[in-house]
PDB file of C-alpha atoms in Angstrom:
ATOM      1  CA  UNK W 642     -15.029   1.647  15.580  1.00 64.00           C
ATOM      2  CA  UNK W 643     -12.130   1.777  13.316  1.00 78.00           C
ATOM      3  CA  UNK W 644     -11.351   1.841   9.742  1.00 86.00           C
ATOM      4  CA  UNK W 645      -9.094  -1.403   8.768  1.00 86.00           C
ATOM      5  CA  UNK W 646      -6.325   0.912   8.268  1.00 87.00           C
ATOM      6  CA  UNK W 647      -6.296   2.393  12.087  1.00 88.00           C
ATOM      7  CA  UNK W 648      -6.590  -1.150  13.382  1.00 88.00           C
ATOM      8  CA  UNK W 649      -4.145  -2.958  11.527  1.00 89.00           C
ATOM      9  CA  UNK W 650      -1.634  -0.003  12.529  1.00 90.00           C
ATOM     10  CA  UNK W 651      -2.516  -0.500  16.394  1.00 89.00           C
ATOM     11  CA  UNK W 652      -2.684  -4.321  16.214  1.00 91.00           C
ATOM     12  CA  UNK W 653       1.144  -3.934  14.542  1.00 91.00           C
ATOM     13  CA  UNK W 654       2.098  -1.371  17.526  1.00 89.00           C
ATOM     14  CA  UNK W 655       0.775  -3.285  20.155  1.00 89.00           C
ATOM     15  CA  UNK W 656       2.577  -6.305  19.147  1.00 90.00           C
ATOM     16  CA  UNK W 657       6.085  -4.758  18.225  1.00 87.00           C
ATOM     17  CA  UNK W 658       5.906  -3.398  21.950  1.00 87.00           C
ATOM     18  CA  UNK W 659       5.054  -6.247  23.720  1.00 87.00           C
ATOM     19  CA  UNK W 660       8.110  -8.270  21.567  1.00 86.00           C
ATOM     20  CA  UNK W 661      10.975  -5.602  21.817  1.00 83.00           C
ATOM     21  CA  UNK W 662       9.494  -3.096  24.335  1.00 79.00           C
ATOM     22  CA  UNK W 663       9.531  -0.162  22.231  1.00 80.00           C
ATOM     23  CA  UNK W 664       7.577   1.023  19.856  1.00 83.00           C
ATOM     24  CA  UNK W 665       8.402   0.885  16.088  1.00 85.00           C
ATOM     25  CA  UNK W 666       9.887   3.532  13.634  1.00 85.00           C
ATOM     26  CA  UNK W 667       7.619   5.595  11.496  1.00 82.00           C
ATOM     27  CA  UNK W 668       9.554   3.423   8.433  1.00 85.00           C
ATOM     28  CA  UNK W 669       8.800  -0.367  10.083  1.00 87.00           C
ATOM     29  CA  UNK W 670       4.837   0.979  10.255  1.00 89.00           C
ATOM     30  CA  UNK W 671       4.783   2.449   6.549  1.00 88.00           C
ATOM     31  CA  UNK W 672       6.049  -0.998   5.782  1.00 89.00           C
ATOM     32  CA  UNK W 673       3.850  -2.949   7.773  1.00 90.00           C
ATOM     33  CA  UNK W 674       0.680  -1.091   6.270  1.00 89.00           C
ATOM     34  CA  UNK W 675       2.217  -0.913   2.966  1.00 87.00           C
ATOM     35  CA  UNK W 676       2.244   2.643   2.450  1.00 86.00           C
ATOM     36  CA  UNK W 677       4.160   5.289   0.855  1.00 82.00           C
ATOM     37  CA  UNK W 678       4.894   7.912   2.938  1.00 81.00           C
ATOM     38  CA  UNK W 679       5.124   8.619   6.667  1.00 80.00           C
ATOM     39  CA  UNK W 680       2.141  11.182   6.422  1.00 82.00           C
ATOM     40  CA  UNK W 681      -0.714   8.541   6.102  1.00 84.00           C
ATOM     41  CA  UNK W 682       1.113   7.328   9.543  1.00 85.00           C
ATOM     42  CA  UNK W 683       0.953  10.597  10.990  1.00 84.00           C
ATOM     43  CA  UNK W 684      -2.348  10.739  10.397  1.00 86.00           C
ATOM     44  CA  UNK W 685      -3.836   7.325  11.135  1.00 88.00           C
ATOM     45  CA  UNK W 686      -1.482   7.634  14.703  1.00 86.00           C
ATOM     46  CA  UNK W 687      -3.284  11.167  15.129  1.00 86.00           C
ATOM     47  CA  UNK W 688      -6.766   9.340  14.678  1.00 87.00           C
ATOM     48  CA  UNK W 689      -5.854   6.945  17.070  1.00 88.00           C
ATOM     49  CA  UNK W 690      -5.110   9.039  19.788  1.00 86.00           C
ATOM     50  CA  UNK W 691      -8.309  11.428  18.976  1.00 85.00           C
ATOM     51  CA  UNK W 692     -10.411   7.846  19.718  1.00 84.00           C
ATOM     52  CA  UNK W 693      -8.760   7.592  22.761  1.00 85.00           C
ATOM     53  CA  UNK W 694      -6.244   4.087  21.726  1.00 87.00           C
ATOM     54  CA  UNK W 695      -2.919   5.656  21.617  1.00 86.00           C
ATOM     55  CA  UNK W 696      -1.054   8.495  23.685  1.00 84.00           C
ATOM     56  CA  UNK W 697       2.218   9.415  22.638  1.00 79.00           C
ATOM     57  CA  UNK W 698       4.678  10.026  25.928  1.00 71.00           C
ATOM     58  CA  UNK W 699       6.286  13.483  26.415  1.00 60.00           C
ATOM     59  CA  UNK W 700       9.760  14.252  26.060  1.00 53.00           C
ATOM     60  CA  UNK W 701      10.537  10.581  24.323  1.00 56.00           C
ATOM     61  CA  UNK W 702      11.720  10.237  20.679  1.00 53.00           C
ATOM     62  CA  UNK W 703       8.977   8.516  18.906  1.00 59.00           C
ATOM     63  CA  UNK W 704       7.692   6.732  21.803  1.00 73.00           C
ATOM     64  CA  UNK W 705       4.021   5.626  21.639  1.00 83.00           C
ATOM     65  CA  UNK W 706       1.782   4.032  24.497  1.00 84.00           C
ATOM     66  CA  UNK W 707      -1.275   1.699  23.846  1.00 88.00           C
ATOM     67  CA  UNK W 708      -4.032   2.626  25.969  1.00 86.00           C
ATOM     68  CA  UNK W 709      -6.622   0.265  24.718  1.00 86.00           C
ATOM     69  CA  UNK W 710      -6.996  -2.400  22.282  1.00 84.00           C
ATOM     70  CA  UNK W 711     -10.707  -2.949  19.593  1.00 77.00           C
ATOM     71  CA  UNK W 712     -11.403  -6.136  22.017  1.00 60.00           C
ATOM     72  CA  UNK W 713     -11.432  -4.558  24.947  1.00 47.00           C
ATOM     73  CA  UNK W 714     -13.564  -1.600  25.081  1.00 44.00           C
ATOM     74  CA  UNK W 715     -13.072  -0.588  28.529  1.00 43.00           C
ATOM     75  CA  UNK W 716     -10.630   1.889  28.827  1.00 43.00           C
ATOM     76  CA  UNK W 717      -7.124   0.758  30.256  1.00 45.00           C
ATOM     77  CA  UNK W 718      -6.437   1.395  33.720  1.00 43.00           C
ATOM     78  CA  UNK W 719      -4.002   4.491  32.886  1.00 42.00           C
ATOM     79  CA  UNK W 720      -5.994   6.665  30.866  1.00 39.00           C
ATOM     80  CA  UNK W 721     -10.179   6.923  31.048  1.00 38.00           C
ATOM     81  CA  UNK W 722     -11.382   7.073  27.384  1.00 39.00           C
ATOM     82  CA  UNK W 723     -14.988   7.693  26.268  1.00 42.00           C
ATOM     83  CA  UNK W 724     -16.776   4.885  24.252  1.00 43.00           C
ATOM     84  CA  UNK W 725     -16.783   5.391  20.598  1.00 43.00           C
ATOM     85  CA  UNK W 726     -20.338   6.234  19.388  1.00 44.00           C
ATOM     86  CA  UNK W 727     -22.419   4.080  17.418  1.00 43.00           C
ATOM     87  CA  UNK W 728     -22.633   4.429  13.833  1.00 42.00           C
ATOM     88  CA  UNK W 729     -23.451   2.464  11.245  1.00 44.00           C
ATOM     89  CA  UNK W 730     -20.511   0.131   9.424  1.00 39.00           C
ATOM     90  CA  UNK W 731     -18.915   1.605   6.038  1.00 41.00           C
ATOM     91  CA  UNK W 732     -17.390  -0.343   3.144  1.00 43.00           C
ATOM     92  CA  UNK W 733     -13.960   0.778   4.670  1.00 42.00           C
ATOM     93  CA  UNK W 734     -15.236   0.637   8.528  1.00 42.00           C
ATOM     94  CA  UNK W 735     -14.685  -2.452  10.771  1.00 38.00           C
ATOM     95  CA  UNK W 736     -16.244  -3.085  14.632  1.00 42.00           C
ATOM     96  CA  UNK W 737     -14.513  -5.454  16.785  1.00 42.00           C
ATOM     97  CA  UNK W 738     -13.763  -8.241  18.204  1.00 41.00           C
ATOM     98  CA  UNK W 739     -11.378  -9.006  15.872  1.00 40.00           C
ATOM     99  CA  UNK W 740     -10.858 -12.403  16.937  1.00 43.00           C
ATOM    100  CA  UNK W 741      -8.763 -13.655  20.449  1.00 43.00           C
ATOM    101  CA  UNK W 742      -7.767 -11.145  22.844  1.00 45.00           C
ATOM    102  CA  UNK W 743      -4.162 -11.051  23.533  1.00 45.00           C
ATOM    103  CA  UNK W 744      -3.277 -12.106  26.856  1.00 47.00           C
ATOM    104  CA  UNK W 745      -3.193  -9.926  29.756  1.00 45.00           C
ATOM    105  CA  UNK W 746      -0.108  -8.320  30.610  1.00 44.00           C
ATOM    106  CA  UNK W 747       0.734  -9.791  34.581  1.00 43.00           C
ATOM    107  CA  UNK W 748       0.551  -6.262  36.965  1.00 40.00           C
ATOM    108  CA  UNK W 749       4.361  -6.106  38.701  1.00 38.00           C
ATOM    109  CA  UNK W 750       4.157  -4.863  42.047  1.00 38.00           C
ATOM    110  CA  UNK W 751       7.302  -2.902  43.048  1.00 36.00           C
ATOM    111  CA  UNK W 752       8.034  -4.819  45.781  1.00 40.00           C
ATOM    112  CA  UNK W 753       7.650  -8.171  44.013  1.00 45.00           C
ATOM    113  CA  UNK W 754      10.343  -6.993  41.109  1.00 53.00           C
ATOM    114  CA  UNK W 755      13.350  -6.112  42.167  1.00 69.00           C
ATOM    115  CA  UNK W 756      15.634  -4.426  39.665  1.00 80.00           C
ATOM    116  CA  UNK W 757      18.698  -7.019  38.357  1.00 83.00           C
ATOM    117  CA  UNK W 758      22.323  -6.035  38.342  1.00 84.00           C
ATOM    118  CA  UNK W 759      23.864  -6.324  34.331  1.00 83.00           C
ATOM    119  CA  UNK W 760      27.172  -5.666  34.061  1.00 79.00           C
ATOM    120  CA  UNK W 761      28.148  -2.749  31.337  1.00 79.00           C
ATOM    121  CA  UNK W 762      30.357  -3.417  28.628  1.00 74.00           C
ATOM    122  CA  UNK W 763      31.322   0.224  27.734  1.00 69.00           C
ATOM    123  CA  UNK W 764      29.875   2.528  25.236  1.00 71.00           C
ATOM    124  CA  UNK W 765      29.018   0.780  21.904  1.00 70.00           C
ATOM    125  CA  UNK W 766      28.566   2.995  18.731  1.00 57.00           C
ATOM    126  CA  UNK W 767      25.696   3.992  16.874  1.00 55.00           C
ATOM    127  CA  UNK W 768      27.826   5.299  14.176  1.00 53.00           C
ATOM    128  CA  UNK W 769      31.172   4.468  13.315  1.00 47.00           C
ATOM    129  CA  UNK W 770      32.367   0.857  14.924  1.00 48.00           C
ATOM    130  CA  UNK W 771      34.394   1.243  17.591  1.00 41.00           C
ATOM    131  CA  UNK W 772      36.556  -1.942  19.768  1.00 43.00           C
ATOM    132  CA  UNK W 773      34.203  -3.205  22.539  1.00 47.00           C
ATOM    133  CA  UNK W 774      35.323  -1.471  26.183  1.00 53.00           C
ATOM    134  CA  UNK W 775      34.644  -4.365  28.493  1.00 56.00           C
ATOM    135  CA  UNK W 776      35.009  -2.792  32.099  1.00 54.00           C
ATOM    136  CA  UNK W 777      34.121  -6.007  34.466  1.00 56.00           C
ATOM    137  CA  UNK W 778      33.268  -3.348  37.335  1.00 63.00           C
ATOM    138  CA  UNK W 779      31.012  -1.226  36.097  1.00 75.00           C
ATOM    139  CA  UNK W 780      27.277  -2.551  36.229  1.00 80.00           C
ATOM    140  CA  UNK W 781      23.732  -0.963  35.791  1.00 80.00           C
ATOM    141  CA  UNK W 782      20.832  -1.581  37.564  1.00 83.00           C
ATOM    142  CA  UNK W 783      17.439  -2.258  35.688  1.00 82.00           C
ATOM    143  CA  UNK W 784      13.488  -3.336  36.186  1.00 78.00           C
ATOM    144  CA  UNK W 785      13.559  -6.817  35.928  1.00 75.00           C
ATOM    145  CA  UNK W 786      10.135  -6.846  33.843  1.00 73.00           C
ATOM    146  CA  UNK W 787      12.756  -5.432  30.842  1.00 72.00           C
ATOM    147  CA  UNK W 788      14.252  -9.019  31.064  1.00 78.00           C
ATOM    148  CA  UNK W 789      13.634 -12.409  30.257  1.00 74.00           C
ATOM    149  CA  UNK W 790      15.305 -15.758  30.713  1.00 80.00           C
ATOM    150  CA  UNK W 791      18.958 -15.899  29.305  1.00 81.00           C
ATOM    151  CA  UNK W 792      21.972 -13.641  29.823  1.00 85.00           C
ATOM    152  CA  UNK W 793      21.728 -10.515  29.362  1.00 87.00           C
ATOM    153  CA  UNK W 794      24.311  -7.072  29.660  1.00 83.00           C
ATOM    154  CA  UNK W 795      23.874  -3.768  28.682  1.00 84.00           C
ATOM    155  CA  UNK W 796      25.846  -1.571  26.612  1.00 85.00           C
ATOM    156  CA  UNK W 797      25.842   2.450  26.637  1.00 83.00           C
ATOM    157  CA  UNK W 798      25.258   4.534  23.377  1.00 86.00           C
ATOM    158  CA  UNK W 799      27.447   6.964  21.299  1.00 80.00           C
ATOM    159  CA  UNK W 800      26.244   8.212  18.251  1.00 83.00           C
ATOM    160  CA  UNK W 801      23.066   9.145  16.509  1.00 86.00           C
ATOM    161  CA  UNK W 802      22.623   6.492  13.890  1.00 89.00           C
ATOM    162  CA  UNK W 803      19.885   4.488  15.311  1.00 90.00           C
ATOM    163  CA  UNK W 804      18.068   7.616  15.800  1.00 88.00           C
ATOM    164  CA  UNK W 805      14.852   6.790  13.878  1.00 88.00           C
ATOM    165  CA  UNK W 806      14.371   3.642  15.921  1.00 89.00           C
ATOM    166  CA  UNK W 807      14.149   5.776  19.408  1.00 88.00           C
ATOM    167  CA  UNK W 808      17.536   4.983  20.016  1.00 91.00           C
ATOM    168  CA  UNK W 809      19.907   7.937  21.136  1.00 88.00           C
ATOM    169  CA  UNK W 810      23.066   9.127  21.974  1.00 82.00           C
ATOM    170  CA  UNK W 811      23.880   8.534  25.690  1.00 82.00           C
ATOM    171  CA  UNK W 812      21.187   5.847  26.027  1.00 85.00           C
ATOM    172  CA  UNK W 813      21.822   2.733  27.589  1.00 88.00           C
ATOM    173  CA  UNK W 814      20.326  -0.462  25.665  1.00 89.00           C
ATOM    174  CA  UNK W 815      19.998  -3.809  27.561  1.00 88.00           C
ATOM    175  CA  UNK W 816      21.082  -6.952  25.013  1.00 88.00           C
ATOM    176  CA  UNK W 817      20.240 -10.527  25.224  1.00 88.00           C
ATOM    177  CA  UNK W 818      23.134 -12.420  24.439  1.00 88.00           C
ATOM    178  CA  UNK W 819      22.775 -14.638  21.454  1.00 88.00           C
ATOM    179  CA  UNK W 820      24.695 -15.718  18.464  1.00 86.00           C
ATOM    180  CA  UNK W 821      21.695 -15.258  15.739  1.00 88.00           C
ATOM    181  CA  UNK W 822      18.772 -13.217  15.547  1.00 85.00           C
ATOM    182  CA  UNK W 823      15.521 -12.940  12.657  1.00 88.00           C
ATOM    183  CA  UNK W 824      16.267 -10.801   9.681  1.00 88.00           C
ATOM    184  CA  UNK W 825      15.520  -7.303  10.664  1.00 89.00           C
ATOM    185  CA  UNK W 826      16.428  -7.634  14.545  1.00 91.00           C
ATOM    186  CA  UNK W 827      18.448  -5.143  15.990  1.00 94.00           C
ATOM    187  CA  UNK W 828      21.569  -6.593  17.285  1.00 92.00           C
ATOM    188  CA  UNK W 829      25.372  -6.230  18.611  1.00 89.00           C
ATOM    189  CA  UNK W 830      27.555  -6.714  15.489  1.00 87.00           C
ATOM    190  CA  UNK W 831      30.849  -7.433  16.202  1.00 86.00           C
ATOM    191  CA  UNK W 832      32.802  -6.901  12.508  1.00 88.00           C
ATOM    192  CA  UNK W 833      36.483  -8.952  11.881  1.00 85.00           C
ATOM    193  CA  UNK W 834      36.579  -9.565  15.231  1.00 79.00           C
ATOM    194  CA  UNK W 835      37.768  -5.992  16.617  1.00 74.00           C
ATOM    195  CA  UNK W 836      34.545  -3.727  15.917  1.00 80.00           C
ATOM    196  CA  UNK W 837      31.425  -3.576  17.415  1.00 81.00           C
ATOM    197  CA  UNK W 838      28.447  -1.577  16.315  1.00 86.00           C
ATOM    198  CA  UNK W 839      24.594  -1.585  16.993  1.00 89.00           C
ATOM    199  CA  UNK W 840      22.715  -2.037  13.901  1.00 92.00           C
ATOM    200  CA  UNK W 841      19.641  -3.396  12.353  1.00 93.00           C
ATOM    201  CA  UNK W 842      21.163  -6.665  10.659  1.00 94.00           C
ATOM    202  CA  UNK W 843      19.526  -7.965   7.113  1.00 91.00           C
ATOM    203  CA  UNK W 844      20.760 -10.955   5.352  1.00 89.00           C
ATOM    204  CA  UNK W 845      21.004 -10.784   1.488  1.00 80.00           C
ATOM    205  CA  UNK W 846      22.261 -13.950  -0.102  1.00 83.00           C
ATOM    206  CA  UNK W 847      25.376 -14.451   0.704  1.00 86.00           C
ATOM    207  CA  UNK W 848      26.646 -10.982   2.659  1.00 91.00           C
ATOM    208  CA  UNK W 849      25.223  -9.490   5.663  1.00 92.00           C
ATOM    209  CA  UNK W 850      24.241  -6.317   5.681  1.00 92.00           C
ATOM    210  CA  UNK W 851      24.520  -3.477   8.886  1.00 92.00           C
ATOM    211  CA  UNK W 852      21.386  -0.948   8.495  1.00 91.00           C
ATOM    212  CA  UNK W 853      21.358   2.244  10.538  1.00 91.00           C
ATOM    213  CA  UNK W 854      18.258   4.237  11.230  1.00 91.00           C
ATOM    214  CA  UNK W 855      19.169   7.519  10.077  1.00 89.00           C
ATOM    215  CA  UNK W 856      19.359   8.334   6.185  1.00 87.00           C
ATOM    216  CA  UNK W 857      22.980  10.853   7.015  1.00 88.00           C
ATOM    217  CA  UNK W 858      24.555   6.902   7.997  1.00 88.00           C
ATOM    218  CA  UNK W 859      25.705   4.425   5.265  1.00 90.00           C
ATOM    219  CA  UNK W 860      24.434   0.959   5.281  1.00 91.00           C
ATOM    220  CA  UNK W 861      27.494  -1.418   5.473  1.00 89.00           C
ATOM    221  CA  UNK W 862      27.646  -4.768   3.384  1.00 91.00           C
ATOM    222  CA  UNK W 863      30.184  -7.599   4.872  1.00 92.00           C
ATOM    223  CA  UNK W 864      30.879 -11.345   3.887  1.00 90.00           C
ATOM    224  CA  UNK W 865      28.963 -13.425   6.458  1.00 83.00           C
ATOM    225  CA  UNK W 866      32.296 -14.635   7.738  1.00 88.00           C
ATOM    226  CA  UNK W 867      32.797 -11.400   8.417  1.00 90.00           C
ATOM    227  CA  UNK W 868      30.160 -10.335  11.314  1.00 91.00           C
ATOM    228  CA  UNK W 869      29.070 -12.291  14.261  1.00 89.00           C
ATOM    229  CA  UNK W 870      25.942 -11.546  16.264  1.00 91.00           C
ATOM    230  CA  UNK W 871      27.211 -11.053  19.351  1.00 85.00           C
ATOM    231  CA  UNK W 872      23.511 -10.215  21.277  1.00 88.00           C
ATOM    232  CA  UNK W 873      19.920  -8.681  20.339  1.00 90.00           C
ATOM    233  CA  UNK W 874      18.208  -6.149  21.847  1.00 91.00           C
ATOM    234  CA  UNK W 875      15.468  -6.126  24.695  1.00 87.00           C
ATOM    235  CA  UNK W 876      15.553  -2.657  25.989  1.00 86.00           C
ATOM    236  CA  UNK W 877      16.548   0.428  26.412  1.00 86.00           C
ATOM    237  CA  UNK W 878      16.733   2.653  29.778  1.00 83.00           C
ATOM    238  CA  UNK W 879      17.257   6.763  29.266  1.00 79.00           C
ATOM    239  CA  UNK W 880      18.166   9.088  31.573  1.00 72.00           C
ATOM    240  CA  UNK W 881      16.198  13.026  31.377  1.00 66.00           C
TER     241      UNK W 881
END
């Protein structure tokens, strides 16, 4: 049993990880939920766990793990979770279902995925844009459930601008090449043809606009012809 503000929060979680693989940034969930500050998130994300639907992962920047979802009450395989009690519905309460079920996630045996060779293009920044280091020998190996269909390469970190999306200095994010991406995406950005950066992209009107996800970083406005996507990103592998 949940109150609508607790289940639209996990629905939103549970969806931006199974379309980018991480979870979202305190900001993107005050946004979704239309709130005004990050401490209604901390608490509805506290509530959460206390009911036994979230855990947050140790030793990971803003990392979050769904354990189970309102239409299936069972507990996920990871994690046994006691059954809510039964209480009687308030004006602000709601009791699943809460309509279709999203589908299963497949179970990947480890001898049924190998991991898939991407070669790695050299440290990108999350700051300042630096030239892109293309070193054809150099490759990293990674689960092949972080992949789709497509090409795909991975780039390694520097900088600490993309720090409020989980992404940090020294980490190495996997891209799928593509020319465009959806408003919001974060994506490669290569800038007048020289610079690369990886930034949260927003178009507004007529210029393009390079968002970091740290308040100390400047956002960065450019004349469309000036920025090309150049890839989006699909994951992110970090070493302890």
């Amino acid at each position: 049993m949940l109150t609508r503000k607790q289940h639209e929060l996990l629905m939103f979680i549970d969806r931006h990880l199974r379309e980018t693989g991480f979870s979202p940034s305190f900001e993107e969930m005050k946004g979704a939920l239309n709130l005004k500050s990050k401490s209604g998130i901390h608490r509805l994300i506290t509530a959460l766990e206390e009911r036994g639907f979230l855990r947050r992962r140790a030793h990971r920047a803003r990392a979050l793990e769904v354990i189970r979802l309102p239409e299936n009450l069972a507990p996920r395989p990871s994690r046994t979770a006691p059954k809510a009690p039964e209480a009687p519905l308030g004006p602000n309460v709601i009791r699943g279902p809460f309509g279709a079920q999203p589908p299963a996630r497949p179970a990947v045996e480890t001898h049924e995925s190998a991991p898939v060779t991407l070669p790695l293009y050299g440290r990108i920044a999350a700051g300042l844009p630096i030239e892109a280091l293309r070193d054809n020998g150099a490759s990293v190996d990674v689960p092949a459930a972080l992949i789709g269909s497509g090409d795909h390469y991975a780039l390694e970190v520097a900088g600490d601008s993309m720090i409020d999306a989980g992404i940090l200095d020294g980490d190495t994010v996997i891209i799928h090449r593509a020319e465009t991406a959806e408003n919001g995406s974060i994506v490669v950005a290569l800038v007048d043809e020289n610079e690369v950066t990886l930034k949260r992209i927003r178009r507004r009107g007529n210029s393009i606009a390079l968002e970091p996800a740290n308040p100390r970083h400047e956002t960065r406005i450019f004349g469309p012809d000036r920025v090309r996507v150049q890839g989006r990103l699909v994951g992110l592998l970090r070493r302890y």
